[in-house]
Amino acid sequence: MKTPLSSILLVLLAAFIGSFGAVFLKSGAARLHRQIRTLLFNWRLAAGVGFFVLSSFFFVLGLREGELSVLYPMVALGYIWTLFWSRLFFGEPLTRNK
């Protein structure tokens, strides 16, 4: 089985969208308090979950016709995107260890 370009692009899109899921979860988590209401009505947490669901949808579509051994390593690009978003949105430092 050869992995088509469309599968590669879908998985890359999934990784990109998933990185935004992490950003929104972090942003929502920073606004949580001891009250359960802050969890239930936190739109940032909901957006983060939504981005992860959307990311999973594209990932599954990509896997449908592609090879897992080719596509799954591309998921790691989501971690790299998250590094940049962390710097941009939260001012977290990019260190050599990261």
mmCIF file of N, CA and C in Angstrom:
data_model
loop_
_atom_site.group_PDB
_atom_site.id
_atom_site.type_symbol
_atom_site.label_atom_id
_atom_site.label_comp_id
_atom_site.label_asym_id
_atom_site.label_seq_id
_atom_site.Cartn_x
_atom_site.Cartn_y
_atom_site.Cartn_z
ATOM 1 N N MET A 1 0.848 -1.179 0.000
ATOM 2 C CA MET A 1 0.000 0.000 0.000
ATOM 3 C C MET A 1 0.889 1.237 0.000
ATOM 4 N N LYS A 2 0.608 2.138 -0.879
ATOM 5 C CA LYS A 2 1.327 3.402 -0.930
ATOM 6 C C LYS A 2 0.435 4.477 -0.312
ATOM 7 N N THR A 3 1.048 5.354 0.428
ATOM 8 C CA THR A 3 0.290 6.406 1.106
ATOM 9 C C THR A 3 0.063 7.573 0.148
ATOM 10 N N PRO A 4 -1.190 7.897 -0.158
ATOM 11 C CA PRO A 4 -1.459 9.010 -1.070
ATOM 12 C C PRO A 4 -1.203 10.365 -0.404
ATOM 13 N N LEU A 5 -0.941 11.349 -1.241
ATOM 14 C CA LEU A 5 -0.690 12.705 -0.757
ATOM 15 C C LEU A 5 -1.877 13.235 0.047
ATOM 16 N N SER A 6 -3.077 12.883 -0.350
ATOM 17 C CA SER A 6 -4.259 13.365 0.382
ATOM 18 C C SER A 6 -4.249 12.881 1.831
ATOM 19 N N SER A 7 -3.796 11.655 2.064
ATOM 20 C CA SER A 7 -3.707 11.139 3.438
ATOM 21 C C SER A 7 -2.659 11.898 4.235
ATOM 22 N N ILE A 8 -1.539 12.184 3.602
ATOM 23 C CA ILE A 8 -0.473 12.940 4.266
ATOM 24 C C ILE A 8 -0.974 14.327 4.647
ATOM 25 N N LEU A 9 -1.653 14.983 3.721
ATOM 26 C CA LEU A 9 -2.160 16.334 3.998
ATOM 27 C C LEU A 9 -3.220 16.326 5.096
ATOM 28 N N LEU A 10 -4.068 15.316 5.115
ATOM 29 C CA LEU A 10 -5.080 15.224 6.170
ATOM 30 C C LEU A 10 -4.443 15.042 7.543
ATOM 31 N N VAL A 11 -3.407 14.222 7.622
ATOM 32 C CA VAL A 11 -2.742 14.001 8.910
ATOM 33 C C VAL A 11 -1.974 15.250 9.334
ATOM 34 N N LEU A 12 -1.361 15.947 8.387
ATOM 35 C CA LEU A 12 -0.682 17.200 8.730
ATOM 36 C C LEU A 12 -1.686 18.240 9.222
ATOM 37 N N LEU A 13 -2.833 18.300 8.578
ATOM 38 C CA LEU A 13 -3.894 19.208 9.027
ATOM 39 C C LEU A 13 -4.371 18.824 10.422
ATOM 40 N N ALA A 14 -4.508 17.537 10.667
ATOM 41 C CA ALA A 14 -4.923 17.057 11.989
ATOM 42 C C ALA A 14 -3.920 17.472 13.059
ATOM 43 N N ALA A 15 -2.631 17.362 12.755
ATOM 44 C CA ALA A 15 -1.604 17.754 13.721
ATOM 45 C C ALA A 15 -1.667 19.254 13.999
ATOM 46 N N PHE A 16 -1.885 20.035 12.957
ATOM 47 C CA PHE A 16 -1.968 21.492 13.103
ATOM 48 C C PHE A 16 -3.177 21.882 13.956
ATOM 49 N N ILE A 17 -4.322 21.314 13.656
ATOM 50 C CA ILE A 17 -5.541 21.612 14.412
ATOM 51 C C ILE A 17 -5.411 21.135 15.854
ATOM 52 N N GLY A 18 -4.822 19.968 16.049
ATOM 53 C CA GLY A 18 -4.631 19.436 17.401
ATOM 54 C C GLY A 18 -3.758 20.325 18.264
ATOM 55 N N SER A 19 -2.801 21.004 17.635
ATOM 56 C CA SER A 19 -1.941 21.905 18.409
ATOM 57 C C SER A 19 -2.748 23.070 18.983
ATOM 58 N N PHE A 20 -3.759 23.517 18.266
ATOM 59 C CA PHE A 20 -4.636 24.559 18.802
ATOM 60 C C PHE A 20 -5.493 24.020 19.942
ATOM 61 N N GLY A 21 -5.827 22.745 19.880
ATOM 62 C CA GLY A 21 -6.560 22.126 20.983
ATOM 63 C C GLY A 21 -5.786 22.226 22.277
ATOM 64 N N ALA A 22 -4.492 21.969 22.208
ATOM 65 C CA ALA A 22 -3.650 22.063 23.406
ATOM 66 C C ALA A 22 -3.604 23.492 23.933
ATOM 67 N N VAL A 23 -3.523 24.454 23.032
ATOM 68 C CA VAL A 23 -3.469 25.866 23.441
ATOM 69 C C VAL A 23 -4.757 26.267 24.159
ATOM 70 N N PHE A 24 -5.890 25.876 23.603
ATOM 71 C CA PHE A 24 -7.161 26.251 24.227
ATOM 72 C C PHE A 24 -7.382 25.527 25.547
ATOM 73 N N LEU A 25 -6.940 24.275 25.647
ATOM 74 C CA LEU A 25 -7.056 23.580 26.932
ATOM 75 C C LEU A 25 -6.210 24.265 27.994
ATOM 76 N N LYS A 26 -5.006 24.679 27.627
ATOM 77 C CA LYS A 26 -4.121 25.381 28.572
ATOM 78 C C LYS A 26 -4.760 26.703 28.995
ATOM 79 N N SER A 27 -5.272 27.437 28.026
ATOM 80 C CA SER A 27 -5.902 28.721 28.327
ATOM 81 C C SER A 27 -7.132 28.536 29.219
ATOM 82 N N GLY A 28 -7.922 27.528 28.932
ATOM 83 C CA GLY A 28 -9.101 27.254 29.752
ATOM 84 C C GLY A 28 -8.737 26.776 31.140
ATOM 85 N N ALA A 29 -7.704 25.961 31.239
ATOM 86 C CA ALA A 29 -7.277 25.445 32.545
ATOM 87 C C ALA A 29 -6.792 26.567 33.449
ATOM 88 N N ALA A 30 -6.202 27.595 32.859
ATOM 89 C CA ALA A 30 -5.710 28.724 33.652
ATOM 90 C C ALA A 30 -6.856 29.509 34.285
ATOM 91 N N ARG A 31 -8.055 29.350 33.760
ATOM 92 C CA ARG A 31 -9.211 30.087 34.271
ATOM 93 C C ARG A 31 -10.112 29.247 35.171
ATOM 94 N N LEU A 32 -9.688 28.056 35.495
ATOM 95 C CA LEU A 32 -10.484 27.201 36.374
ATOM 96 C C LEU A 32 -10.327 27.620 37.830
ATOM 97 N N HIS A 33 -11.391 27.479 38.569
ATOM 98 C CA HIS A 33 -11.383 27.737 40.004
ATOM 99 C C HIS A 33 -11.957 26.506 40.690
ATOM 100 N N ARG A 34 -12.163 26.584 41.946
ATOM 101 C CA ARG A 34 -12.647 25.426 42.702
ATOM 102 C C ARG A 34 -14.111 25.097 42.433
ATOM 103 N N GLN A 35 -14.820 25.980 41.804
ATOM 104 C CA GLN A 35 -16.242 25.741 41.545
ATOM 105 C C GLN A 35 -16.415 24.947 40.251
ATOM 106 N N ILE A 36 -17.303 23.983 40.264
ATOM 107 C CA ILE A 36 -17.547 23.148 39.086
ATOM 108 C C ILE A 36 -18.116 23.969 37.938
ATOM 109 N N ARG A 37 -18.787 25.050 38.270
ATOM 110 C CA ARG A 37 -19.384 25.917 37.255
ATOM 111 C C ARG A 37 -18.334 26.461 36.291
ATOM 112 N N THR A 38 -17.138 26.740 36.801
ATOM 113 C CA THR A 38 -16.089 27.268 35.924
ATOM 114 C C THR A 38 -15.636 26.223 34.911
ATOM 115 N N LEU A 39 -15.805 24.968 35.238
ATOM 116 C CA LEU A 39 -15.473 23.896 34.297
ATOM 117 C C LEU A 39 -16.565 23.746 33.238
ATOM 118 N N LEU A 40 -17.798 23.822 33.665
ATOM 119 C CA LEU A 40 -18.921 23.596 32.760
ATOM 120 C C LEU A 40 -19.142 24.732 31.772
ATOM 121 N N PHE A 41 -18.835 25.955 32.169
ATOM 122 C CA PHE A 41 -19.109 27.110 31.315
ATOM 123 C C PHE A 41 -17.837 27.752 30.777
ATOM 124 N N ASN A 42 -16.795 26.980 30.649
ATOM 125 C CA ASN A 42 -15.514 27.490 30.169
ATOM 126 C C ASN A 42 -15.420 27.237 28.664
ATOM 127 N N TRP A 43 -15.632 28.280 27.870
ATOM 128 C CA TRP A 43 -15.649 28.102 26.419
ATOM 129 C C TRP A 43 -14.282 27.723 25.867
ATOM 130 N N ARG A 44 -13.220 28.123 26.562
ATOM 131 C CA ARG A 44 -11.879 27.767 26.085
ATOM 132 C C ARG A 44 -11.643 26.256 26.191
ATOM 133 N N LEU A 45 -12.082 25.667 27.290
ATOM 134 C CA LEU A 45 -11.979 24.210 27.421
ATOM 135 C C LEU A 45 -12.822 23.520 26.349
ATOM 136 N N ALA A 46 -14.008 24.026 26.125
ATOM 137 C CA ALA A 46 -14.879 23.439 25.102
ATOM 138 C C ALA A 46 -14.241 23.559 23.717
ATOM 139 N N ALA A 47 -13.628 24.696 23.440
ATOM 140 C CA ALA A 47 -12.952 24.876 22.151
ATOM 141 C C ALA A 47 -11.779 23.910 22.021
ATOM 142 N N GLY A 48 -11.025 23.727 23.098
ATOM 143 C CA GLY A 48 -9.906 22.787 23.068
ATOM 144 C C GLY A 48 -10.358 21.374 22.765
ATOM 145 N N VAL A 49 -11.419 20.945 23.419
ATOM 146 C CA VAL A 49 -11.968 19.612 23.153
ATOM 147 C C VAL A 49 -12.470 19.541 21.709
ATOM 148 N N GLY A 50 -13.115 20.603 21.261
ATOM 149 C CA GLY A 50 -13.608 20.645 19.883
ATOM 150 C C GLY A 50 -12.488 20.526 18.861
ATOM 151 N N PHE A 51 -11.389 21.232 19.105
ATOM 152 C CA PHE A 51 -10.241 21.129 18.197
ATOM 153 C C PHE A 51 -9.676 19.710 18.189
ATOM 154 N N PHE A 52 -9.617 19.076 19.355
ATOM 155 C CA PHE A 52 -9.111 17.701 19.405
ATOM 156 C C PHE A 52 -10.049 16.732 18.679
ATOM 157 N N VAL A 53 -11.346 16.932 18.802
ATOM 158 C CA VAL A 53 -12.302 16.079 18.089
ATOM 159 C C VAL A 53 -12.150 16.273 16.579
ATOM 160 N N LEU A 54 -12.049 17.525 16.150
ATOM 161 C CA LEU A 54 -11.867 17.815 14.728
ATOM 162 C C LEU A 54 -10.550 17.233 14.217
ATOM 163 N N SER A 55 -9.516 17.362 15.014
ATOM 164 C CA SER A 55 -8.221 16.794 14.667
ATOM 165 C C SER A 55 -8.320 15.278 14.508
ATOM 166 N N SER A 56 -9.009 14.637 15.413
ATOM 167 C CA SER A 56 -9.188 13.180 15.335
ATOM 168 C C SER A 56 -9.953 12.778 14.079
ATOM 169 N N PHE A 57 -10.938 13.565 13.719
ATOM 170 C CA PHE A 57 -11.713 13.300 12.507
ATOM 171 C C PHE A 57 -10.808 13.299 11.274
ATOM 172 N N PHE A 58 -9.979 14.337 11.135
ATOM 173 C CA PHE A 58 -9.073 14.406 9.987
ATOM 174 C C PHE A 58 -8.023 13.301 10.029
ATOM 175 N N PHE A 59 -7.577 12.956 11.225
ATOM 176 C CA PHE A 59 -6.590 11.888 11.372
ATOM 177 C C PHE A 59 -7.168 10.552 10.897
ATOM 178 N N VAL A 60 -8.383 10.269 11.291
ATOM 179 C CA VAL A 60 -9.035 9.022 10.874
ATOM 180 C C VAL A 60 -9.221 9.000 9.354
ATOM 181 N N LEU A 61 -9.619 10.123 8.781
ATOM 182 C CA LEU A 61 -9.765 10.181 7.325
ATOM 183 C C LEU A 61 -8.429 9.930 6.629
ATOM 184 N N GLY A 62 -7.370 10.486 7.185
ATOM 185 C CA GLY A 62 -6.047 10.263 6.611
ATOM 186 C C GLY A 62 -5.600 8.819 6.717
ATOM 187 N N LEU A 63 -5.918 8.186 7.829
ATOM 188 C CA LEU A 63 -5.519 6.789 8.040
ATOM 189 C C LEU A 63 -6.259 5.819 7.127
ATOM 190 N N ARG A 64 -7.398 6.226 6.657
ATOM 191 C CA ARG A 64 -8.247 5.331 5.869
ATOM 192 C C ARG A 64 -7.507 4.731 4.668
ATOM 193 N N GLU A 65 -6.691 5.530 3.995
ATOM 194 C CA GLU A 65 -6.015 5.038 2.794
ATOM 195 C C GLU A 65 -4.498 5.047 2.908
ATOM 196 N N GLY A 66 -3.983 5.468 4.043
ATOM 197 C CA GLY A 66 -2.537 5.567 4.176
ATOM 198 C C GLY A 66 -1.955 4.535 5.113
ATOM 199 N N GLU A 67 -0.647 4.455 5.098
ATOM 200 C CA GLU A 67 0.068 3.536 5.978
ATOM 201 C C GLU A 67 0.330 4.204 7.325
ATOM 202 N N LEU A 68 0.012 3.507 8.382
ATOM 203 C CA LEU A 68 0.207 4.039 9.728
ATOM 204 C C LEU A 68 1.675 4.357 9.986
ATOM 205 N N SER A 69 2.569 3.508 9.501
ATOM 206 C CA SER A 69 4.001 3.715 9.741
ATOM 207 C C SER A 69 4.525 4.961 9.037
ATOM 208 N N VAL A 70 3.837 5.429 8.025
ATOM 209 C CA VAL A 70 4.215 6.662 7.332
ATOM 210 C C VAL A 70 3.534 7.859 7.981
ATOM 211 N N LEU A 71 2.273 7.704 8.331
ATOM 212 C CA LEU A 71 1.469 8.833 8.793
ATOM 213 C C LEU A 71 1.663 9.176 10.265
ATOM 214 N N TYR A 72 1.797 8.183 11.115
ATOM 215 C CA TYR A 72 1.827 8.466 12.551
ATOM 216 C C TYR A 72 3.007 9.335 12.979
ATOM 217 N N PRO A 73 4.192 9.165 12.411
ATOM 218 C CA PRO A 73 5.280 10.077 12.810
ATOM 219 C C PRO A 73 4.977 11.551 12.529
ATOM 220 N N MET A 74 4.087 11.823 11.588
ATOM 221 C CA MET A 74 3.732 13.210 11.280
ATOM 222 C C MET A 74 2.939 13.864 12.402
ATOM 223 N N VAL A 75 2.348 13.060 13.253
ATOM 224 C CA VAL A 75 1.609 13.589 14.401
ATOM 225 C C VAL A 75 2.551 14.390 15.300
ATOM 226 N N ALA A 76 3.821 14.026 15.316
ATOM 227 C CA ALA A 76 4.805 14.732 16.142
ATOM 228 C C ALA A 76 4.933 16.198 15.751
ATOM 229 N N LEU A 77 4.575 16.542 14.531
ATOM 230 C CA LEU A 77 4.612 17.947 14.130
ATOM 231 C C LEU A 77 3.664 18.790 14.974
ATOM 232 N N GLY A 78 2.621 18.177 15.488
ATOM 233 C CA GLY A 78 1.713 18.895 16.383
ATOM 234 C C GLY A 78 2.422 19.385 17.628
ATOM 235 N N TYR A 79 3.376 18.600 18.124
ATOM 236 C CA TYR A 79 4.151 19.022 19.291
ATOM 237 C C TYR A 79 5.030 20.219 18.953
ATOM 238 N N ILE A 80 5.559 20.228 17.756
ATOM 239 C CA ILE A 80 6.400 21.352 17.338
ATOM 240 C C ILE A 80 5.556 22.608 17.192
ATOM 241 N N TRP A 81 4.383 22.486 16.575
ATOM 242 C CA TRP A 81 3.482 23.628 16.485
ATOM 243 C C TRP A 81 3.123 24.147 17.876
ATOM 244 N N THR A 82 2.861 23.229 18.797
ATOM 245 C CA THR A 82 2.492 23.619 20.158
ATOM 246 C C THR A 82 3.612 24.391 20.834
ATOM 247 N N LEU A 83 4.857 24.039 20.559
ATOM 248 C CA LEU A 83 5.991 24.811 21.087
ATOM 249 C C LEU A 83 5.911 26.266 20.648
ATOM 250 N N PHE A 84 5.654 26.471 19.367
ATOM 251 C CA PHE A 84 5.575 27.841 18.850
ATOM 252 C C PHE A 84 4.363 28.586 19.398
ATOM 253 N N TRP A 85 3.227 27.912 19.465
ATOM 254 C CA TRP A 85 2.035 28.571 20.017
ATOM 255 C C TRP A 85 2.234 28.923 21.490
ATOM 256 N N SER A 86 2.924 28.063 22.241
ATOM 257 C CA SER A 86 3.191 28.334 23.660
ATOM 258 C C SER A 86 4.020 29.594 23.816
ATOM 259 N N ARG A 87 4.965 29.762 22.948
ATOM 260 C CA ARG A 87 5.803 30.966 22.973
ATOM 261 C C ARG A 87 4.972 32.192 22.601
ATOM 262 N N LEU A 88 4.191 32.056 21.532
ATOM 263 C CA LEU A 88 3.420 33.182 21.016
ATOM 264 C C LEU A 88 2.299 33.615 21.959
ATOM 265 N N PHE A 89 1.520 32.667 22.457
ATOM 266 C CA PHE A 89 0.332 33.007 23.238
ATOM 267 C C PHE A 89 0.568 33.110 24.743
ATOM 268 N N PHE A 90 1.542 32.377 25.256
ATOM 269 C CA PHE A 90 1.759 32.344 26.703
ATOM 270 C C PHE A 90 3.111 32.901 27.124
ATOM 271 N N GLY A 91 3.944 33.257 26.165
ATOM 272 C CA GLY A 91 5.261 33.802 26.491
ATOM 273 C C GLY A 91 6.212 32.781 27.087
ATOM 274 N N GLU A 92 5.937 31.499 26.884
ATOM 275 C CA GLU A 92 6.819 30.461 27.420
ATOM 276 C C GLU A 92 8.123 30.452 26.626
ATOM 277 N N PRO A 93 9.240 30.280 27.313
ATOM 278 C CA PRO A 93 10.526 30.320 26.612
ATOM 279 C C PRO A 93 10.754 29.060 25.770
ATOM 280 N N LEU A 94 11.436 29.252 24.656
ATOM 281 C CA LEU A 94 11.899 28.125 23.842
ATOM 282 C C LEU A 94 13.344 27.863 24.232
ATOM 283 N N THR A 95 13.555 26.825 24.983
ATOM 284 C CA THR A 95 14.906 26.511 25.435
ATOM 285 C C THR A 95 15.486 25.368 24.611
ATOM 286 N N ARG A 96 16.745 25.166 24.752
ATOM 287 C CA ARG A 96 17.427 24.096 24.028
ATOM 288 C C ARG A 96 16.856 22.723 24.401
ATOM 289 N N ASN A 97 16.496 22.539 25.655
ATOM 290 C CA ASN A 97 15.944 21.256 26.096
ATOM 291 C C ASN A 97 14.580 20.962 25.483
ATOM 292 N N LYS A 98 13.829 21.985 25.172
ATOM 293 C CA LYS A 98 12.505 21.772 24.577
ATOM 294 C C LYS A 98 12.666 21.390 23.135
#
